[in-house]
Amino acid sequence: MRKQRGRKEEPERKERGNREEGMRKQRRRNEETQRGKNEETERKERGNREEGMRKQRGRKEETERKE
């Protein structure tokens, strides 16, 4: 009796497909997480810049009052 190749290869092909699909989903999740981190960092940096400008303006006003 001859072995039927198709039946044996079928589960391997399914497993490979499932593995590839899992990797695609994981990559998408990682990209979304990274995007969220980038947005959060950008928000913090913008806040720091604004705070620095406020402090600088306060120092400038303070030196003008002394003069």
Short mmCIF file of N, CA and C in Angstrom, two decimals:
data_model
loop_
_atom_site.label_atom_id
_atom_site.label_comp_id
_atom_site.label_asym_id
_atom_site.label_seq_id
_atom_site.Cartn_x
_atom_site.Cartn_y
_atom_site.Cartn_z
N MET A 1 0.83 -1.20 0.00
CA MET A 1 0.00 0.00 0.00
C MET A 1 0.87 1.25 0.00
N ARG A 2 0.44 2.23 -0.79
CA ARG A 2 1.18 3.48 -0.84
C ARG A 2 0.70 4.44 0.24
N LYS A 3 1.67 5.21 0.76
CA LYS A 3 1.28 6.24 1.73
C LYS A 3 0.68 7.42 0.99
N GLN A 4 -0.29 8.03 1.60
CA GLN A 4 -0.86 9.24 1.00
C GLN A 4 -0.19 10.45 1.63
N ARG A 5 0.58 11.13 0.82
CA ARG A 5 1.35 12.27 1.32
C ARG A 5 0.46 13.41 1.78
N GLY A 6 -0.58 13.67 1.05
CA GLY A 6 -1.44 14.82 1.32
C GLY A 6 -1.94 14.86 2.75
N ARG A 7 -2.32 13.76 3.28
CA ARG A 7 -2.89 13.72 4.62
C ARG A 7 -1.83 14.05 5.68
N LYS A 8 -0.61 13.58 5.45
CA LYS A 8 0.45 13.83 6.42
C LYS A 8 0.92 15.29 6.36
N GLU A 9 0.99 15.84 5.17
CA GLU A 9 1.47 17.21 5.01
C GLU A 9 0.43 18.24 5.42
N GLU A 10 -0.83 17.87 5.35
CA GLU A 10 -1.92 18.81 5.67
C GLU A 10 -1.78 19.42 7.07
N PRO A 11 -1.61 18.62 8.14
CA PRO A 11 -1.49 19.22 9.47
C PRO A 11 -0.27 20.14 9.59
N GLU A 12 0.83 19.76 8.93
CA GLU A 12 2.03 20.60 8.98
C GLU A 12 1.75 21.95 8.34
N ARG A 13 1.04 21.96 7.22
CA ARG A 13 0.71 23.20 6.52
C ARG A 13 -0.21 24.06 7.39
N LYS A 14 -1.17 23.41 8.05
CA LYS A 14 -2.08 24.14 8.95
C LYS A 14 -1.30 24.75 10.11
N GLU A 15 -0.40 23.96 10.70
CA GLU A 15 0.39 24.46 11.82
C GLU A 15 1.24 25.65 11.40
N ARG A 16 1.85 25.55 10.22
CA ARG A 16 2.69 26.65 9.72
C ARG A 16 1.83 27.90 9.53
N GLY A 17 0.64 27.71 8.95
CA GLY A 17 -0.29 28.82 8.74
C GLY A 17 -0.69 29.46 10.06
N ASN A 18 -1.00 28.62 11.04
CA ASN A 18 -1.38 29.13 12.36
C ASN A 18 -0.22 29.88 13.01
N ARG A 19 0.97 29.35 12.86
CA ARG A 19 2.16 29.98 13.44
C ARG A 19 2.39 31.35 12.80
N GLU A 20 2.28 31.39 11.46
CA GLU A 20 2.48 32.66 10.74
C GLU A 20 1.41 33.67 11.13
N GLU A 21 0.18 33.21 11.25
CA GLU A 21 -0.91 34.11 11.65
C GLU A 21 -0.67 34.64 13.06
N GLY A 22 -0.21 33.78 13.96
CA GLY A 22 0.10 34.20 15.32
C GLY A 22 1.22 35.24 15.34
N MET A 23 2.22 35.04 14.49
CA MET A 23 3.33 36.00 14.43
C MET A 23 2.85 37.35 13.89
N ARG A 24 1.95 37.31 12.90
CA ARG A 24 1.40 38.56 12.35
C ARG A 24 0.62 39.32 13.42
N LYS A 25 -0.21 38.59 14.17
CA LYS A 25 -0.99 39.23 15.23
C LYS A 25 -0.08 39.83 16.29
N GLN A 26 0.96 39.09 16.67
CA GLN A 26 1.90 39.57 17.69
C GLN A 26 2.61 40.82 17.20
N ARG A 27 3.03 40.84 15.95
CA ARG A 27 3.71 42.01 15.38
C ARG A 27 2.78 43.22 15.41
N ARG A 28 1.53 43.00 15.05
CA ARG A 28 0.54 44.10 15.05
C ARG A 28 0.35 44.64 16.47
N ARG A 29 0.25 43.72 17.45
CA ARG A 29 0.11 44.14 18.85
C ARG A 29 1.32 44.94 19.31
N ASN A 30 2.52 44.47 18.94
CA ASN A 30 3.74 45.18 19.31
C ASN A 30 3.78 46.57 18.71
N GLU A 31 3.37 46.69 17.44
CA GLU A 31 3.37 48.00 16.78
C GLU A 31 2.41 48.95 17.47
N GLU A 32 1.22 48.44 17.84
CA GLU A 32 0.24 49.29 18.52
C GLU A 32 0.77 49.74 19.87
N THR A 33 1.42 48.83 20.59
CA THR A 33 1.99 49.16 21.89
C THR A 33 3.06 50.22 21.73
N GLN A 34 3.92 50.04 20.73
CA GLN A 34 5.01 50.99 20.49
C GLN A 34 4.45 52.36 20.13
N ARG A 35 3.40 52.36 19.31
CA ARG A 35 2.78 53.62 18.91
C ARG A 35 2.24 54.33 20.16
N GLY A 36 1.60 53.57 21.05
CA GLY A 36 1.08 54.15 22.29
C GLY A 36 2.20 54.72 23.14
N LYS A 37 3.33 54.01 23.22
CA LYS A 37 4.46 54.49 24.01
C LYS A 37 5.03 55.77 23.40
N ASN A 38 5.10 55.80 22.06
CA ASN A 38 5.62 57.00 21.39
C ASN A 38 4.73 58.20 21.67
N GLU A 39 3.43 57.99 21.61
CA GLU A 39 2.49 59.10 21.86
C GLU A 39 2.62 59.57 23.31
N GLU A 40 2.77 58.63 24.23
CA GLU A 40 2.90 58.98 25.65
C GLU A 40 4.18 59.78 25.88
N THR A 41 5.28 59.34 25.28
CA THR A 41 6.57 60.03 25.41
C THR A 41 6.46 61.43 24.83
N GLU A 42 5.81 61.53 23.69
CA GLU A 42 5.66 62.83 23.03
C GLU A 42 4.85 63.78 23.92
N ARG A 43 3.82 63.26 24.55
CA ARG A 43 2.99 64.08 25.46
C ARG A 43 3.82 64.58 26.63
N LYS A 44 4.62 63.68 27.21
CA LYS A 44 5.47 64.07 28.34
C LYS A 44 6.47 65.12 27.93
N GLU A 45 7.11 64.92 26.78
CA GLU A 45 8.12 65.88 26.30
C GLU A 45 7.49 67.24 26.05
N ARG A 46 6.29 67.25 25.47
CA ARG A 46 5.61 68.52 25.20
C ARG A 46 5.30 69.23 26.52
N GLY A 47 4.85 68.47 27.50
CA GLY A 47 4.56 69.03 28.83
C GLY A 47 5.82 69.61 29.45
N ASN A 48 6.93 68.88 29.34
CA ASN A 48 8.20 69.36 29.89
C ASN A 48 8.64 70.64 29.20
N ARG A 49 8.49 70.69 27.89
CA ARG A 49 8.87 71.89 27.14
C ARG A 49 8.04 73.09 27.59
N GLU A 50 6.72 72.87 27.69
CA GLU A 50 5.83 73.96 28.11
C GLU A 50 6.18 74.43 29.51
N GLU A 51 6.45 73.47 30.40
CA GLU A 51 6.80 73.83 31.77
C GLU A 51 8.12 74.61 31.79
N GLY A 52 9.07 74.20 30.99
CA GLY A 52 10.35 74.89 30.91
C GLY A 52 10.17 76.31 30.40
N MET A 53 9.32 76.48 29.41
CA MET A 53 9.06 77.82 28.87
C MET A 53 8.39 78.70 29.93
N ARG A 54 7.47 78.11 30.68
CA ARG A 54 6.79 78.86 31.76
C ARG A 54 7.80 79.32 32.81
N LYS A 55 8.67 78.41 33.20
CA LYS A 55 9.69 78.75 34.20
C LYS A 55 10.60 79.85 33.68
N GLN A 56 11.01 79.71 32.40
CA GLN A 56 11.90 80.71 31.81
C GLN A 56 11.21 82.08 31.77
N ARG A 57 9.94 82.10 31.41
CA ARG A 57 9.18 83.35 31.36
C ARG A 57 9.11 83.95 32.77
N GLY A 58 8.89 83.09 33.77
CA GLY A 58 8.83 83.54 35.16
C GLY A 58 10.16 84.15 35.59
N ARG A 59 11.27 83.51 35.22
CA ARG A 59 12.59 84.03 35.58
C ARG A 59 12.83 85.38 34.90
N LYS A 60 12.42 85.48 33.65
CA LYS A 60 12.61 86.72 32.88
C LYS A 60 11.84 87.86 33.54
N GLU A 61 10.58 87.59 33.91
CA GLU A 61 9.76 88.61 34.57
C GLU A 61 10.38 89.00 35.91
N GLU A 62 10.91 88.02 36.61
CA GLU A 62 11.51 88.28 37.91
C GLU A 62 12.73 89.20 37.78
N THR A 63 13.58 88.95 36.79
CA THR A 63 14.77 89.79 36.60
C THR A 63 14.36 91.20 36.16
N GLU A 64 13.26 91.32 35.39
CA GLU A 64 12.80 92.64 34.98
C GLU A 64 12.30 93.44 36.17
N ARG A 65 11.68 92.77 37.13
CA ARG A 65 11.17 93.45 38.33
C ARG A 65 12.33 93.97 39.18
N LYS A 66 13.41 93.19 39.25
CA LYS A 66 14.57 93.59 40.05
C LYS A 66 15.25 94.82 39.46
N GLU A 67 15.21 94.96 38.16
CA GLU A 67 15.90 96.07 37.50
C GLU A 67 15.15 97.35 37.58
#
